[in-house]
Structure formats: structure tokens, C-alpha cells
Amino acid sequence: MQPPQPPTRRTYAVTALEDLRQIAKERGTSMKALVREAAAADIARHRALQEGAEAFRRFFSSHADEFAAAFPDDEPPAKSEGRVA
């Protein structure tokens, strides 16, 4: 007698597929359209995150001296600090 097998990915995939079918039905759309919309939304989200990160980097870089003055404890030690020869 073999021990019972743990649930497989297939079980999860079937459940996820059933959930997607239900969502598509609730929205009155097809599965294909639902997946297309989800992919487009994911691409838009990724682009927005990239643009936001770049805007933050530009802002931080342009105000680096102000941040250093306001938060001196967060600055990395100077090359001559921290090590004794």
C-alpha cells in the first residue's frame, strides 16, 4: 500500500482555471479577453513602477547633498574612516 500523494500542481492549476472562468463570467467577458487584459495591466504596472523608480533616483540624486546633511548617520563612512592602519 502506497502512502497518499500530496496535492499536485495540476490541482492548483485546475482551481486557478476555475477561478479565472468565474471572474470572466462575472465580468461578462471571455477567458481570452480576461488574460489579454491582465497581461496589458501587468505591462502597464511594470512600466509605471520603472518610471516611478527612475523619477525617485533622479530626485534623490539631485538632492543628495540635502539628504546627506539631513541624515548624516545614514551616510557611508569616508574611505579614510573606519580602518586603522
PDB file of N, CA, C and O in Angstrom:
ATOM      1  N   MET A   1       0.845  -1.183   0.000  1.00  0.00           N
ATOM      2  CA  MET A   1       0.000   0.000   0.000  1.00  0.00           C
ATOM      3  C   MET A   1       0.889   1.246   0.000  1.00  0.00           C
ATOM      4  O   MET A   1       1.759   1.380   0.856  1.00  0.00           O
ATOM      5  N   GLN A   2       0.671   2.141  -0.933  1.00  0.00           N
ATOM      6  CA  GLN A   2       1.474   3.358  -1.035  1.00  0.00           C
ATOM      7  C   GLN A   2       0.852   4.472  -0.202  1.00  0.00           C
ATOM      8  O   GLN A   2      -0.375   4.553  -0.062  1.00  0.00           O
ATOM      9  N   PRO A   3       1.715   5.342   0.360  1.00  0.00           N
ATOM     10  CA  PRO A   3       1.169   6.464   1.125  1.00  0.00           C
ATOM     11  C   PRO A   3       0.454   7.439   0.190  1.00  0.00           C
ATOM     12  O   PRO A   3       0.753   7.500  -1.002  1.00  0.00           O
ATOM     13  N   PRO A   4      -0.494   8.190   0.724  1.00  0.00           N
ATOM     14  CA  PRO A   4      -1.222   9.137  -0.126  1.00  0.00           C
ATOM     15  C   PRO A   4      -0.265  10.196  -0.690  1.00  0.00           C
ATOM     16  O   PRO A   4       0.685  10.623  -0.031  1.00  0.00           O
ATOM     17  N   GLN A   5      -0.505  10.575  -1.920  1.00  0.00           N
ATOM     18  CA  GLN A   5       0.323  11.574  -2.587  1.00  0.00           C
ATOM     19  C   GLN A   5      -0.158  12.988  -2.214  1.00  0.00           C
ATOM     20  O   GLN A   5      -1.358  13.212  -2.067  1.00  0.00           O
ATOM     21  N   PRO A   6       0.798  13.913  -2.076  1.00  0.00           N
ATOM     22  CA  PRO A   6       0.389  15.289  -1.795  1.00  0.00           C
ATOM     23  C   PRO A   6      -0.309  15.888  -3.018  1.00  0.00           C
ATOM     24  O   PRO A   6      -0.130  15.401  -4.134  1.00  0.00           O
ATOM     25  N   PRO A   7      -1.103  16.936  -2.810  1.00  0.00           N
ATOM     26  CA  PRO A   7      -1.772  17.570  -3.950  1.00  0.00           C
ATOM     27  C   PRO A   7      -0.736  18.014  -4.986  1.00  0.00           C
ATOM     28  O   PRO A   7       0.369  18.432  -4.641  1.00  0.00           O
ATOM     29  N   THR A   8      -1.094  17.918  -6.220  1.00  0.00           N
ATOM     30  CA  THR A   8      -0.165  18.279  -7.285  1.00  0.00           C
ATOM     31  C   THR A   8      -0.430  19.684  -7.783  1.00  0.00           C
ATOM     32  O   THR A   8      -1.427  20.309  -7.434  1.00  0.00           O
ATOM     33  N   ARG A   9       0.492  20.153  -8.626  1.00  0.00           N
ATOM     34  CA  ARG A   9       0.297  21.458  -9.256  1.00  0.00           C
ATOM     35  C   ARG A   9      -0.966  21.461 -10.094  1.00  0.00           C
ATOM     36  O   ARG A   9      -1.625  22.466 -10.235  1.00  0.00           O
ATOM     37  N   ARG A  10      -1.255  20.301 -10.664  1.00  0.00           N
ATOM     38  CA  ARG A  10      -2.430  20.218 -11.521  1.00  0.00           C
ATOM     39  C   ARG A  10      -3.679  20.595 -10.748  1.00  0.00           C
ATOM     40  O   ARG A  10      -4.540  21.282 -11.271  1.00  0.00           O
ATOM     41  N   THR A  11      -3.776  20.166  -9.509  1.00  0.00           N
ATOM     42  CA  THR A  11      -4.927  20.517  -8.688  1.00  0.00           C
ATOM     43  C   THR A  11      -5.010  22.030  -8.533  1.00  0.00           C
ATOM     44  O   THR A  11      -6.074  22.621  -8.673  1.00  0.00           O
ATOM     45  N   TYR A  12      -3.870  22.657  -8.278  1.00  0.00           N
ATOM     46  CA  TYR A  12      -3.848  24.110  -8.153  1.00  0.00           C
ATOM     47  C   TYR A  12      -4.224  24.764  -9.477  1.00  0.00           C
ATOM     48  O   TYR A  12      -5.004  25.705  -9.520  1.00  0.00           O
ATOM     49  N   ALA A  13      -3.672  24.250 -10.581  1.00  0.00           N
ATOM     50  CA  ALA A  13      -3.943  24.816 -11.895  1.00  0.00           C
ATOM     51  C   ALA A  13      -5.426  24.717 -12.234  1.00  0.00           C
ATOM     52  O   ALA A  13      -6.012  25.651 -12.778  1.00  0.00           O
ATOM     53  N   VAL A  14      -6.040  23.596 -11.906  1.00  0.00           N
ATOM     54  CA  VAL A  14      -7.465  23.417 -12.183  1.00  0.00           C
ATOM     55  C   VAL A  14      -8.270  24.406 -11.357  1.00  0.00           C
ATOM     56  O   VAL A  14      -9.190  25.061 -11.861  1.00  0.00           O
ATOM     57  N   THR A  15      -7.908  24.573 -10.096  1.00  0.00           N
ATOM     58  CA  THR A  15      -8.605  25.523  -9.229  1.00  0.00           C
ATOM     59  C   THR A  15      -8.432  26.952  -9.745  1.00  0.00           C
ATOM     60  O   THR A  15      -9.395  27.714  -9.802  1.00  0.00           O
ATOM     61  N   ALA A  16      -7.210  27.301 -10.139  1.00  0.00           N
ATOM     62  CA  ALA A  16      -6.956  28.644 -10.660  1.00  0.00           C
ATOM     63  C   ALA A  16      -7.739  28.870 -11.950  1.00  0.00           C
ATOM     64  O   ALA A  16      -8.307  29.943 -12.165  1.00  0.00           O
ATOM     65  N   LEU A  17      -7.796  27.884 -12.795  1.00  0.00           N
ATOM     66  CA  LEU A  17      -8.539  27.980 -14.044  1.00  0.00           C
ATOM     67  C   LEU A  17     -10.029  28.170 -13.768  1.00  0.00           C
ATOM     68  O   LEU A  17     -10.698  28.986 -14.415  1.00  0.00           O
ATOM     69  N   GLU A  18     -10.536  27.442 -12.804  1.00  0.00           N
ATOM     70  CA  GLU A  18     -11.947  27.605 -12.427  1.00  0.00           C
ATOM     71  C   GLU A  18     -12.197  29.016 -11.906  1.00  0.00           C
ATOM     72  O   GLU A  18     -13.221  29.634 -12.225  1.00  0.00           O
ATOM     73  N   ASP A  19     -11.264  29.547 -11.119  1.00  0.00           N
ATOM     74  CA  ASP A  19     -11.397  30.918 -10.610  1.00  0.00           C
ATOM     75  C   ASP A  19     -11.408  31.924 -11.755  1.00  0.00           C
ATOM     76  O   ASP A  19     -12.216  32.864 -11.761  1.00  0.00           O
ATOM     77  N   LEU A  20     -10.517  31.724 -12.725  1.00  0.00           N
ATOM     78  CA  LEU A  20     -10.477  32.629 -13.881  1.00  0.00           C
ATOM     79  C   LEU A  20     -11.769  32.558 -14.684  1.00  0.00           C
ATOM     80  O   LEU A  20     -12.283  33.586 -15.139  1.00  0.00           O
ATOM     81  N   ARG A  21     -12.284  31.358 -14.865  1.00  0.00           N
ATOM     82  CA  ARG A  21     -13.554  31.214 -15.584  1.00  0.00           C
ATOM     83  C   ARG A  21     -14.671  31.964 -14.861  1.00  0.00           C
ATOM     84  O   ARG A  21     -15.503  32.627 -15.493  1.00  0.00           O
ATOM     85  N   GLN A  22     -14.688  31.859 -13.546  1.00  0.00           N
ATOM     86  CA  GLN A  22     -15.719  32.533 -12.758  1.00  0.00           C
ATOM     87  C   GLN A  22     -15.585  34.053 -12.884  1.00  0.00           C
ATOM     88  O   GLN A  22     -16.575  34.757 -13.057  1.00  0.00           O
ATOM     89  N   ILE A  23     -14.353  34.562 -12.807  1.00  0.00           N
ATOM     90  CA  ILE A  23     -14.126  36.008 -12.939  1.00  0.00           C
ATOM     91  C   ILE A  23     -14.560  36.484 -14.324  1.00  0.00           C
ATOM     92  O   ILE A  23     -15.224  37.518 -14.458  1.00  0.00           O
ATOM     93  N   ALA A  24     -14.196  35.735 -15.360  1.00  0.00           N
ATOM     94  CA  ALA A  24     -14.592  36.103 -16.724  1.00  0.00           C
ATOM     95  C   ALA A  24     -16.108  36.130 -16.847  1.00  0.00           C
ATOM     96  O   ALA A  24     -16.681  37.059 -17.449  1.00  0.00           O
ATOM     97  N   LYS A  25     -16.753  35.150 -16.266  1.00  0.00           N
ATOM     98  CA  LYS A  25     -18.220  35.089 -16.317  1.00  0.00           C
ATOM     99  C   LYS A  25     -18.826  36.294 -15.606  1.00  0.00           C
ATOM    100  O   LYS A  25     -19.749  36.928 -16.120  1.00  0.00           O
ATOM    101  N   GLU A  26     -18.294  36.628 -14.423  1.00  0.00           N
ATOM    102  CA  GLU A  26     -18.803  37.774 -13.663  1.00  0.00           C
ATOM    103  C   GLU A  26     -18.624  39.080 -14.433  1.00  0.00           C
ATOM    104  O   GLU A  26     -19.456  39.979 -14.337  1.00  0.00           O
ATOM    105  N   ARG A  27     -17.537  39.190 -15.187  1.00  0.00           N
ATOM    106  CA  ARG A  27     -17.272  40.409 -15.952  1.00  0.00           C
ATOM    107  C   ARG A  27     -17.934  40.398 -17.323  1.00  0.00           C
ATOM    108  O   ARG A  27     -17.859  41.379 -18.051  1.00  0.00           O
ATOM    109  N   GLY A  28     -18.528  39.272 -17.670  1.00  0.00           N
ATOM    110  CA  GLY A  28     -19.190  39.172 -18.961  1.00  0.00           C
ATOM    111  C   GLY A  28     -18.209  39.202 -20.127  1.00  0.00           C
ATOM    112  O   GLY A  28     -18.489  39.807 -21.161  1.00  0.00           O
ATOM    113  N   THR A  29     -17.068  38.566 -19.944  1.00  0.00           N
ATOM    114  CA  THR A  29     -16.035  38.554 -20.978  1.00  0.00           C
ATOM    115  C   THR A  29     -15.534  37.130 -21.189  1.00  0.00           C
ATOM    116  O   THR A  29     -15.887  36.222 -20.438  1.00  0.00           O
ATOM    117  N   SER A  30     -14.711  36.956 -22.195  1.00  0.00           N
ATOM    118  CA  SER A  30     -14.152  35.627 -22.461  1.00  0.00           C
ATOM    119  C   SER A  30     -12.867  35.437 -21.667  1.00  0.00           C
ATOM    120  O   SER A  30     -12.258  36.401 -21.198  1.00  0.00           O
ATOM    121  N   MET A  31     -12.450  34.191 -21.575  1.00  0.00           N
ATOM    122  CA  MET A  31     -11.172  33.888 -20.904  1.00  0.00           C
ATOM    123  C   MET A  31     -10.021  34.557 -21.643  1.00  0.00           C
ATOM    124  O   MET A  31      -9.120  35.109 -21.037  1.00  0.00           O
ATOM    125  N   LYS A  32     -10.068  34.501 -22.973  1.00  0.00           N
ATOM    126  CA  LYS A  32      -9.012  35.091 -23.785  1.00  0.00           C
ATOM    127  C   LYS A  32      -8.908  36.592 -23.527  1.00  0.00           C
ATOM    128  O   LYS A  32      -7.813  37.125 -23.329  1.00  0.00           O
ATOM    129  N   ALA A  33     -10.037  37.271 -23.487  1.00  0.00           N
ATOM    130  CA  ALA A  33     -10.043  38.709 -23.224  1.00  0.00           C
ATOM    131  C   ALA A  33      -9.562  39.009 -21.805  1.00  0.00           C
ATOM    132  O   ALA A  33      -8.836  39.981 -21.578  1.00  0.00           O
ATOM    133  N   LEU A  34      -9.957  38.175 -20.866  1.00  0.00           N
ATOM    134  CA  LEU A  34      -9.532  38.364 -19.475  1.00  0.00           C
ATOM    135  C   LEU A  34      -8.014  38.259 -19.353  1.00  0.00           C
ATOM    136  O   LEU A  34      -7.366  39.089 -18.714  1.00  0.00           O
ATOM    137  N   VAL A  35      -7.437  37.247 -19.994  1.00  0.00           N
ATOM    138  CA  VAL A  35      -5.986  37.064 -19.944  1.00  0.00           C
ATOM    139  C   VAL A  35      -5.285  38.220 -20.651  1.00  0.00           C
ATOM    140  O   VAL A  35      -4.276  38.738 -20.170  1.00  0.00           O
ATOM    141  N   ARG A  36      -5.821  38.656 -21.784  1.00  0.00           N
ATOM    142  CA  ARG A  36      -5.242  39.782 -22.518  1.00  0.00           C
ATOM    143  C   ARG A  36      -5.259  41.053 -21.651  1.00  0.00           C
ATOM    144  O   ARG A  36      -4.270  41.776 -21.581  1.00  0.00           O
ATOM    145  N   GLU A  37      -6.371  41.313 -20.995  1.00  0.00           N
ATOM    146  CA  GLU A  37      -6.486  42.484 -20.119  1.00  0.00           C
ATOM    147  C   GLU A  37      -5.503  42.389 -18.951  1.00  0.00           C
ATOM    148  O   GLU A  37      -4.889  43.391 -18.576  1.00  0.00           O
ATOM    149  N   ALA A  38      -5.363  41.197 -18.381  1.00  0.00           N
ATOM    150  CA  ALA A  38      -4.448  41.019 -17.257  1.00  0.00           C
ATOM    151  C   ALA A  38      -3.009  41.250 -17.692  1.00  0.00           C
ATOM    152  O   ALA A  38      -2.234  41.895 -16.976  1.00  0.00           O
ATOM    153  N   ALA A  39      -2.663  40.757 -18.868  1.00  0.00           N
ATOM    154  CA  ALA A  39      -1.301  40.958 -19.380  1.00  0.00           C
ATOM    155  C   ALA A  39      -1.047  42.440 -19.641  1.00  0.00           C
ATOM    156  O   ALA A  39       0.012  42.978 -19.278  1.00  0.00           O
ATOM    157  N   ALA A  40      -1.996  43.117 -20.242  1.00  0.00           N
ATOM    158  CA  ALA A  40      -1.847  44.554 -20.522  1.00  0.00           C
ATOM    159  C   ALA A  40      -1.729  45.341 -19.215  1.00  0.00           C
ATOM    160  O   ALA A  40      -0.896  46.255 -19.102  1.00  0.00           O
ATOM    161  N   ALA A  41      -2.520  44.986 -18.223  1.00  0.00           N
ATOM    162  CA  ALA A  41      -2.455  45.667 -16.926  1.00  0.00           C
ATOM    163  C   ALA A  41      -1.110  45.425 -16.249  1.00  0.00           C
ATOM    164  O   ALA A  41      -0.536  46.332 -15.639  1.00  0.00           O
ATOM    165  N   ASP A  42      -0.592  44.207 -16.370  1.00  0.00           N
ATOM    166  CA  ASP A  42       0.706  43.890 -15.779  1.00  0.00           C
ATOM    167  C   ASP A  42       1.821  44.674 -16.459  1.00  0.00           C
ATOM    168  O   ASP A  42       2.721  45.187 -15.790  1.00  0.00           O
ATOM    169  N   ILE A  43       1.763  44.786 -17.776  1.00  0.00           N
ATOM    170  CA  ILE A  43       2.766  45.563 -18.509  1.00  0.00           C
ATOM    171  C   ILE A  43       2.699  47.028 -18.094  1.00  0.00           C
ATOM    172  O   ILE A  43       3.729  47.656 -17.843  1.00  0.00           O
ATOM    173  N   ALA A  44       1.494  47.580 -18.008  1.00  0.00           N
ATOM    174  CA  ALA A  44       1.332  48.981 -17.606  1.00  0.00           C
ATOM    175  C   ALA A  44       1.844  49.202 -16.183  1.00  0.00           C
ATOM    176  O   ALA A  44       2.515  50.199 -15.895  1.00  0.00           O
ATOM    177  N   ARG A  45       1.565  48.267 -15.299  1.00  0.00           N
ATOM    178  CA  ARG A  45       2.030  48.365 -13.912  1.00  0.00           C
ATOM    179  C   ARG A  45       3.558  48.341 -13.857  1.00  0.00           C
ATOM    180  O   ARG A  45       4.191  49.124 -13.155  1.00  0.00           O
ATOM    181  N   HIS A  46       4.150  47.443 -14.624  1.00  0.00           N
ATOM    182  CA  HIS A  46       5.611  47.327 -14.654  1.00  0.00           C
ATOM    183  C   HIS A  46       6.243  48.623 -15.169  1.00  0.00           C
ATOM    184  O   HIS A  46       7.216  49.118 -14.594  1.00  0.00           O
ATOM    185  N   ARG A  47       5.691  49.174 -16.223  1.00  0.00           N
ATOM    186  CA  ARG A  47       6.201  50.443 -16.764  1.00  0.00           C
ATOM    187  C   ARG A  47       6.073  51.566 -15.740  1.00  0.00           C
ATOM    188  O   ARG A  47       6.985  52.371 -15.573  1.00  0.00           O
ATOM    189  N   ALA A  48       4.939  51.631 -15.074  1.00  0.00           N
ATOM    190  CA  ALA A  48       4.727  52.683 -14.069  1.00  0.00           C
ATOM    191  C   ALA A  48       5.721  52.547 -12.923  1.00  0.00           C
ATOM    192  O   ALA A  48       6.258  53.548 -12.439  1.00  0.00           O
ATOM    193  N   LEU A  49       5.986  51.319 -12.500  1.00  0.00           N
ATOM    194  CA  LEU A  49       6.961  51.107 -11.430  1.00  0.00           C
ATOM    195  C   LEU A  49       8.360  51.517 -11.872  1.00  0.00           C
ATOM    196  O   LEU A  49       9.104  52.144 -11.109  1.00  0.00           O
ATOM    197  N   GLN A  50       8.722  51.182 -13.107  1.00  0.00           N
ATOM    198  CA  GLN A  50      10.027  51.584 -13.630  1.00  0.00           C
ATOM    199  C   GLN A  50      10.147  53.100 -13.697  1.00  0.00           C
ATOM    200  O   GLN A  50      11.167  53.674 -13.305  1.00  0.00           O
ATOM    201  N   GLU A  51       9.113  53.755 -14.207  1.00  0.00           N
ATOM    202  CA  GLU A  51       9.132  55.217 -14.310  1.00  0.00           C
ATOM    203  C   GLU A  51       9.195  55.863 -12.930  1.00  0.00           C
ATOM    204  O   GLU A  51       9.906  56.844 -12.728  1.00  0.00           O
ATOM    205  N   GLY A  52       8.462  55.323 -11.983  1.00  0.00           N
ATOM    206  CA  GLY A  52       8.478  55.847 -10.617  1.00  0.00           C
ATOM    207  C   GLY A  52       9.846  55.685  -9.973  1.00  0.00           C
ATOM    208  O   GLY A  52      10.343  56.594  -9.305  1.00  0.00           O
ATOM    209  N   ALA A  53      10.456  54.539 -10.174  1.00  0.00           N
ATOM    210  CA  ALA A  53      11.791  54.295  -9.618  1.00  0.00           C
ATOM    211  C   ALA A  53      12.808  55.249 -10.229  1.00  0.00           C
ATOM    212  O   ALA A  53      13.669  55.796  -9.525  1.00  0.00           O
ATOM    213  N   GLU A  54      12.704  55.473 -11.531  1.00  0.00           N
ATOM    214  CA  GLU A  54      13.634  56.390 -12.198  1.00  0.00           C
ATOM    215  C   GLU A  54      13.423  57.826 -11.708  1.00  0.00           C
ATOM    216  O   GLU A  54      14.385  58.556 -11.467  1.00  0.00           O
ATOM    217  N   ALA A  55      12.176  58.232 -11.523  1.00  0.00           N
ATOM    218  CA  ALA A  55      11.891  59.575 -11.005  1.00  0.00           C
ATOM    219  C   ALA A  55      12.465  59.724  -9.597  1.00  0.00           C
ATOM    220  O   ALA A  55      13.037  60.770  -9.252  1.00  0.00           O
ATOM    221  N   PHE A  56      12.325  58.680  -8.775  1.00  0.00           N
ATOM    222  CA  PHE A  56      12.885  58.730  -7.426  1.00  0.00           C
ATOM    223  C   PHE A  56      14.404  58.854  -7.482  1.00  0.00           C
ATOM    224  O   PHE A  56      14.996  59.654  -6.752  1.00  0.00           O
ATOM    225  N   ARG A  57      15.041  58.050  -8.345  1.00  0.00           N
ATOM    226  CA  ARG A  57      16.506  58.135  -8.455  1.00  0.00           C
ATOM    227  C   ARG A  57      16.962  59.522  -8.877  1.00  0.00           C
ATOM    228  O   ARG A  57      17.930  60.047  -8.336  1.00  0.00           O
ATOM    229  N   ARG A  58      16.263  60.101  -9.858  1.00  0.00           N
ATOM    230  CA  ARG A  58      16.622  61.458 -10.300  1.00  0.00           C
ATOM    231  C   ARG A  58      16.451  62.464  -9.161  1.00  0.00           C
ATOM    232  O   ARG A  58      17.315  63.313  -8.932  1.00  0.00           O
ATOM    233  N   PHE A  59      15.339  62.373  -8.441  1.00  0.00           N
ATOM    234  CA  PHE A  59      15.084  63.294  -7.330  1.00  0.00           C
ATOM    235  C   PHE A  59      16.148  63.136  -6.257  1.00  0.00           C
ATOM    236  O   PHE A  59      16.709  64.112  -5.769  1.00  0.00           O
ATOM    237  N   PHE A  60      16.421  61.890  -5.883  1.00  0.00           N
ATOM    238  CA  PHE A  60      17.403  61.638  -4.833  1.00  0.00           C
ATOM    239  C   PHE A  60      18.779  62.134  -5.262  1.00  0.00           C
ATOM    240  O   PHE A  60      19.497  62.762  -4.477  1.00  0.00           O
ATOM    241  N   SER A  61      19.148  61.868  -6.497  1.00  0.00           N
ATOM    242  CA  SER A  61      20.463  62.312  -6.992  1.00  0.00           C
ATOM    243  C   SER A  61      20.572  63.829  -6.990  1.00  0.00           C
ATOM    244  O   SER A  61      21.610  64.385  -6.626  1.00  0.00           O
ATOM    245  N   SER A  62      19.513  64.493  -7.401  1.00  0.00           N
ATOM    246  CA  SER A  62      19.570  65.957  -7.468  1.00  0.00           C
ATOM    247  C   SER A  62      19.534  66.603  -6.083  1.00  0.00           C
ATOM    248  O   SER A  62      19.869  67.770  -5.944  1.00  0.00           O
ATOM    249  N   HIS A  63      19.142  65.856  -5.064  1.00  0.00           N
ATOM    250  CA  HIS A  63      19.073  66.389  -3.696  1.00  0.00           C
ATOM    251  C   HIS A  63      19.986  65.608  -2.749  1.00  0.00           C
ATOM    252  O   HIS A  63      19.780  65.626  -1.527  1.00  0.00           O
ATOM    253  N   ALA A  64      20.998  64.943  -3.285  1.00  0.00           N
ATOM    254  CA  ALA A  64      21.876  64.083  -2.477  1.00  0.00           C
ATOM    255  C   ALA A  64      22.540  64.852  -1.341  1.00  0.00           C
ATOM    256  O   ALA A  64      22.625  64.351  -0.213  1.00  0.00           O
ATOM    257  N   ASP A  65      22.998  66.066  -1.608  1.00  0.00           N
ATOM    258  CA  ASP A  65      23.659  66.856  -0.556  1.00  0.00           C
ATOM    259  C   ASP A  65      22.690  67.187   0.575  1.00  0.00           C
ATOM    260  O   ASP A  65      23.064  67.153   1.754  1.00  0.00           O
ATOM    261  N   GLU A  66      21.456  67.502   0.217  1.00  0.00           N
ATOM    262  CA  GLU A  66      20.449  67.813   1.240  1.00  0.00           C
ATOM    263  C   GLU A  66      20.144  66.582   2.095  1.00  0.00           C
ATOM    264  O   GLU A  66      20.005  66.697   3.318  1.00  0.00           O
ATOM    265  N   PHE A  67      20.020  65.426   1.459  1.00  0.00           N
ATOM    266  CA  PHE A  67      19.782  64.193   2.217  1.00  0.00           C
ATOM    267  C   PHE A  67      20.970  63.883   3.124  1.00  0.00           C
ATOM    268  O   PHE A  67      20.788  63.474   4.277  1.00  0.00           O
ATOM    269  N   ALA A  68      22.176  64.074   2.613  1.00  0.00           N
ATOM    270  CA  ALA A  68      23.375  63.807   3.416  1.00  0.00           C
ATOM    271  C   ALA A  68      23.419  64.713   4.638  1.00  0.00           C
ATOM    272  O   ALA A  68      23.775  64.276   5.743  1.00  0.00           O
ATOM    273  N   ALA A  69      23.048  65.987   4.464  1.00  0.00           N
ATOM    274  CA  ALA A  69      23.050  66.924   5.588  1.00  0.00           C
ATOM    275  C   ALA A  69      21.943  66.593   6.598  1.00  0.00           C
ATOM    276  O   ALA A  69      22.138  66.703   7.810  1.00  0.00           O
ATOM    277  N   ALA A  70      20.802  66.171   6.097  1.00  0.00           N
ATOM    278  CA  ALA A  70      19.668  65.883   6.976  1.00  0.00           C
ATOM    279  C   ALA A  70      19.824  64.545   7.709  1.00  0.00           C
ATOM    280  O   ALA A  70      19.318  64.384   8.828  1.00  0.00           O
ATOM    281  N   PHE A  71      20.518  63.598   7.098  1.00  0.00           N
ATOM    282  CA  PHE A  71      20.662  62.252   7.682  1.00  0.00           C
ATOM    283  C   PHE A  71      22.129  61.825   7.675  1.00  0.00           C
ATOM    284  O   PHE A  71      22.503  60.857   7.004  1.00  0.00           O
ATOM    285  N   PRO A  72      22.960  62.507   8.434  1.00  0.00           N
ATOM    286  CA  PRO A  72      24.394  62.199   8.384  1.00  0.00           C
ATOM    287  C   PRO A  72      24.732  60.779   8.864  1.00  0.00           C
ATOM    288  O   PRO A  72      25.704  60.196   8.395  1.00  0.00           O
ATOM    289  N   ASP A  73      23.931  60.236   9.755  1.00  0.00           N
ATOM    290  CA  ASP A  73      24.208  58.879  10.253  1.00  0.00           C
ATOM    291  C   ASP A  73      23.996  57.810   9.181  1.00  0.00           C
ATOM    292  O   ASP A  73      24.504  56.695   9.301  1.00  0.00           O
ATOM    293  N   ASP A  74      23.255  58.145   8.143  1.00  0.00           N
ATOM    294  CA  ASP A  74      22.978  57.181   7.080  1.00  0.00           C
ATOM    295  C   ASP A  74      24.009  57.228   5.952  1.00  0.00           C
ATOM    296  O   ASP A  74      23.942  56.425   5.025  1.00  0.00           O
ATOM    297  N   GLU A  75      24.946  58.144   6.051  1.00  0.00           N
ATOM    298  CA  GLU A  75      25.971  58.265   5.022  1.00  0.00           C
ATOM    299  C   GLU A  75      27.032  57.190   5.202  1.00  0.00           C
ATOM    300  O   GLU A  75      27.391  56.850   6.328  1.00  0.00           O
ATOM    301  N   PRO A  76      27.536  56.628   4.102  1.00  0.00           N
ATOM    302  CA  PRO A  76      28.606  55.638   4.229  1.00  0.00           C
ATOM    303  C   PRO A  76      29.867  56.315   4.762  1.00  0.00           C
ATOM    304  O   PRO A  76      30.087  57.502   4.517  1.00  0.00           O
ATOM    305  N   PRO A  77      30.677  55.582   5.521  1.00  0.00           N
ATOM    306  CA  PRO A  77      31.897  56.197   6.064  1.00  0.00           C
ATOM    307  C   PRO A  77      32.847  56.577   4.929  1.00  0.00           C
ATOM    308  O   PRO A  77      32.886  55.921   3.880  1.00  0.00           O
ATOM    309  N   ALA A  78      33.599  57.647   5.165  1.00  0.00           N
ATOM    310  CA  ALA A  78      34.591  58.072   4.183  1.00  0.00           C
ATOM    311  C   ALA A  78      35.659  56.988   4.092  1.00  0.00           C
ATOM    312  O   ALA A  78      35.851  56.198   5.023  1.00  0.00           O
ATOM    313  N   LYS A  79      36.384  56.950   2.990  1.00  0.00           N
ATOM    314  CA  LYS A  79      37.383  55.900   2.797  1.00  0.00           C
ATOM    315  C   LYS A  79      38.445  55.893   3.881  1.00  0.00           C
ATOM    316  O   LYS A  79      38.965  54.864   4.237  1.00  0.00           O
ATOM    317  N   SER A  80      38.751  57.060   4.433  1.00  0.00           N
ATOM    318  CA  SER A  80      39.796  57.117   5.475  1.00  0.00           C
ATOM    319  C   SER A  80      39.241  56.755   6.850  1.00  0.00           C
ATOM    320  O   SER A  80      40.002  56.491   7.773  1.00  0.00           O
ATOM    321  N   GLU A  81      37.901  56.742   6.990  1.00  0.00           N
ATOM    322  CA  GLU A  81      37.293  56.403   8.271  1.00  0.00           C
ATOM    323  C   GLU A  81      37.107  54.890   8.394  1.00  0.00           C
ATOM    324  O   GLU A  81      37.028  54.178   7.433  1.00  0.00           O
ATOM    325  N   GLY A  82      37.008  54.438   9.623  1.00  0.00           N
ATOM    326  CA  GLY A  82      36.626  53.066   9.889  1.00  0.00           C
ATOM    327  C   GLY A  82      37.773  52.062   9.937  1.00  0.00           C
ATOM    328  O   GLY A  82      37.628  51.015  10.538  1.00  0.00           O
ATOM    329  N   ARG A  83      38.889  52.344   9.324  1.00  0.00           N
ATOM    330  CA  ARG A  83      40.003  51.392   9.346  1.00  0.00           C
ATOM    331  C   ARG A  83      41.238  52.082   9.919  1.00  0.00           C
ATOM    332  O   ARG A  83      41.530  53.215   9.591  1.00  0.00           O
ATOM    333  N   VAL A  84      41.900  51.342  10.767  1.00  0.00           N
ATOM    334  CA  VAL A  84      43.152  51.855  11.336  1.00  0.00           C
ATOM    335  C   VAL A  84      44.281  51.086  10.684  1.00  0.00           C
ATOM    336  O   VAL A  84      44.268  49.856  10.644  1.00  0.00           O
ATOM    337  N   ALA A  85      45.253  51.828  10.207  1.00  0.00           N
ATOM    338  CA  ALA A  85      46.375  51.173   9.507  1.00  0.00           C
ATOM    339  C   ALA A  85      47.383  50.643  10.487  1.00  0.00           C
ATOM    340  O   ALA A  85      47.543  51.024  11.578  1.00  0.00           O
TER     341      ALA A  85
END
